[in-house]
Amino acid sequence: MPAKLSSDPPVGLALNPGPRARVLPSADELAALDPTWVRYLLTASFQDFQTGRNTELDWVIQNYRARGEIILALINTETLGELPPADPNGWASYNARVANLAQKIATFYRGAIDALEIFNEPETQEILADDYAALLNACYPKIKAVSDVPVISAGICCGVNYPYLERVMELARDSCDAVGWHPYGMRVDGFPFSDWGFGDLRTSITRARAIARKPLWITEIGAELAYQWGAGIEPAQAVAEYLTRAFGLMRELGADSVARAFWFTWRISEAGWGLVDNTGTRRPAWYALQQQAHLPPISITRVQFDPTTLSASQQLGVRITVKNNSNAPLATQDPQPGFVYTEGDTFYSRGFPDSPGAMRVAIDFDGRVGVDHPYRWGLGSPLAPGETRTITGAIRVQTPIARNYWAGVVQEQIAWHQDAQGAQRITVQPSVEMRDVKITPTILSAGQFLQISATVVNNGALPLATQGPDPGFIYDEGDSFVSRGFADAPGNFRVGVDCATRTGIDHPYRWGLGSPLAPGEARTITGLIRVKHAQTQLYWAGLVQEHIAWVQDRIGPQAIRVIESSGKLPEVVSVNFSVAPDRTLNISITIKNTRNTSLPTQDPQPGFVYAEGDTFYSRDFPDVPGAVRVAIDLYNRTGVDHPYRWGL
């Protein structure tokens, strides 16, 4: 029967083959990093095929194992020095040669190596699952005849090749003590973003473990600087964050799912892989792996913020999963999980000062001033040795801003055991916002109307109160909402328009929303200003909560040119209305050109038929500056004035 594996912390380093000076850390360098395990590939150039001895493995044992590292030796095609046979008839003798060499290596290094892995990513070497299973079946009894060293099946790439694993397990399940798996390019619970990579790491491991029916050894997992990490994070930091999240996830899943995990790799020259660069300078991932190899008494295994986009006054949910890595219960303090802070609070201001030695989880964020990690929660009760627990809480956000939040775990007045975990960009939108501002036309004559249009969106949870004047109201240049009898009522929302040379009351032209704006509702507010004076003027719009604040201002700035009227306006001579048998309202308007020049016009052509509820905008006949049209308006109309317009 396969040997039972221990469940020590699954932290290892997978070393890439190559010249020692370029790909292997020195003994002192590895001691500084201090992973629990090292995975080393045996190559034929150092291999004695008679005795099983490998002189480079001797160096690894003398320099690494002597300092406490545990060795996983990898046997692959490079060890034998020959590729798998192209002829199917050659597999029996090939398997025998591999199995005999594996037995010699296991014999020679009995007690000096701690596990043997049989081949690396066989599917990428075009080895069929049936052929690899036969190889594994040949090697396992040979090794077990001379050693009790655990035998690990080949790491299969890249996290989603379940059919290959299923077939190998079907044919050779009892010929390995644990199952290798290489889940490259897998996002970690949505990091770095929701559709990144080949799939989800949690799903990959969980599904592979179910197929294997025994613990997985993640004999390679890694990430490259050149991966597409997205905006807002520097690649080296992204790799370190990925490493931290991946190991946190594997610890959360437990040793029965992931018994060992090896980060790839120390260094690859002229490449974005590795813990150090070409000069040996440590990258952020080096420090991240070192932290994983030296667990504090309590560690964070998972951080979740939800939602990542929300409105001011809503609650940002926080879920932080922690694990007690020590052999003693961990004390804690208030506030209890589930406590809700309001932005600007601190644990001090809410009456929960730090109690020396107590464990709490905490949240900090970009641009914070004052007390660090102001939002802290206790664990609810002492955390038992080995126990994992998820702590929840919430922060009621207030300020519209996009910034990064992250988690830490503190032993109060002693140490931060972890910080900067699970960094997530959170976007807080205004509870109400104005967008799609249009101020048209940009050129018009004195006496014509400047048209205002703006869409107001309620992102909050409560209706927005408002007041008059209603949308569509017409101001004359020089009016103000006060002069027209619509003085500001505290707390009400209105759209306002201002201009660069205005004197007196700011944003003198204001319009209400027509009625309270429901949560989630978007509404377009329109209004008109009859201009009087020839000038070029900058206009813009804002959104005000009266007597409280301008929620937004200087939105949609637009230069407007008003020119002198070129003479008398055309005169309407007669208007006739008649209803046809089909209930169509027929309109006949006679106008007279009182100028000595022709009148410009535009579509739609005379005779065009509108349906009730249409406007010249909805029928794709927007107003052209200076063009003359006849138009019909009606009592109790809302929205665009004179919605039915025809050219001449």
mmCIF file of C-alpha atoms in Angstrom, residues 122-123 127-138 152-156 161-180 208 210-214:
data_model
loop_
_atom_site.group_PDB
_atom_site.id
_atom_site.type_symbol
_atom_site.label_atom_id
_atom_site.label_comp_id
_atom_site.label_asym_id
_atom_site.label_seq_id
_atom_site.Cartn_x
_atom_site.Cartn_y
_atom_site.Cartn_z
ATOM 1 C CA PRO A 122 4.746 13.901 -19.262
ATOM 2 C CA GLU A 123 1.893 15.239 -21.387
ATOM 3 C CA ILE A 127 3.849 10.817 -23.509
ATOM 4 C CA LEU A 128 0.403 9.266 -23.599
ATOM 5 C CA ALA A 129 -1.378 8.781 -20.282
ATOM 6 C CA ASP A 130 -1.391 5.000 -20.779
ATOM 7 C CA ASP A 131 2.369 4.967 -21.403
ATOM 8 C CA TYR A 132 3.092 7.151 -18.387
ATOM 9 C CA ALA A 133 0.903 4.964 -16.178
ATOM 10 C CA ALA A 134 2.878 1.920 -17.344
ATOM 11 C CA LEU A 135 6.134 3.723 -16.488
ATOM 12 C CA LEU A 136 4.826 4.566 -13.022
ATOM 13 C CA ASN A 137 3.704 0.967 -12.495
ATOM 14 C CA ALA A 138 7.209 -0.209 -13.427
ATOM 15 C CA ILE A 152 5.211 11.148 -6.292
ATOM 16 C CA SER A 153 3.567 10.907 -9.695
ATOM 17 C CA ALA A 154 4.596 13.429 -12.332
ATOM 18 C CA GLY A 155 3.335 16.978 -12.033
ATOM 19 C CA ILE A 156 0.769 17.403 -14.811
ATOM 20 C CA ASN A 161 -5.694 18.525 -17.793
ATOM 21 C CA TYR A 162 -8.120 16.435 -15.777
ATOM 22 C CA PRO A 163 -8.618 13.722 -18.444
ATOM 23 C CA TYR A 164 -4.886 12.900 -18.390
ATOM 24 C CA LEU A 165 -4.893 12.672 -14.605
ATOM 25 C CA GLU A 166 -8.061 10.557 -14.617
ATOM 26 C CA ARG A 167 -6.486 8.043 -16.988
ATOM 27 C CA VAL A 168 -3.234 7.810 -15.022
ATOM 28 C CA MET A 169 -5.176 7.286 -11.794
ATOM 29 C CA GLU A 170 -7.363 4.678 -13.437
ATOM 30 C CA LEU A 171 -4.302 2.658 -14.461
ATOM 31 C CA ALA A 172 -1.739 3.445 -11.731
ATOM 32 C CA ARG A 173 -3.480 4.817 -8.637
ATOM 33 C CA ASP A 174 -1.628 2.412 -6.328
ATOM 34 C CA SER A 175 1.766 3.209 -7.871
ATOM 35 C CA CYS A 176 2.256 6.556 -6.147
ATOM 36 C CA ASP A 177 1.985 7.897 -2.617
ATOM 37 C CA ALA A 178 0.883 11.348 -3.715
ATOM 38 C CA VAL A 179 -0.072 12.979 -6.994
ATOM 39 C CA GLY A 180 1.919 15.714 -8.728
ATOM 40 C CA ALA A 208 -7.599 17.251 -9.069
ATOM 41 C CA ALA A 210 -11.102 14.476 -6.036
ATOM 42 C CA ILE A 211 -9.722 12.614 -9.063
ATOM 43 C CA ALA A 212 -6.511 11.577 -7.281
ATOM 44 C CA ARG A 213 -8.233 10.439 -4.074
ATOM 45 C CA LYS A 214 -4.989 11.171 -2.257
#
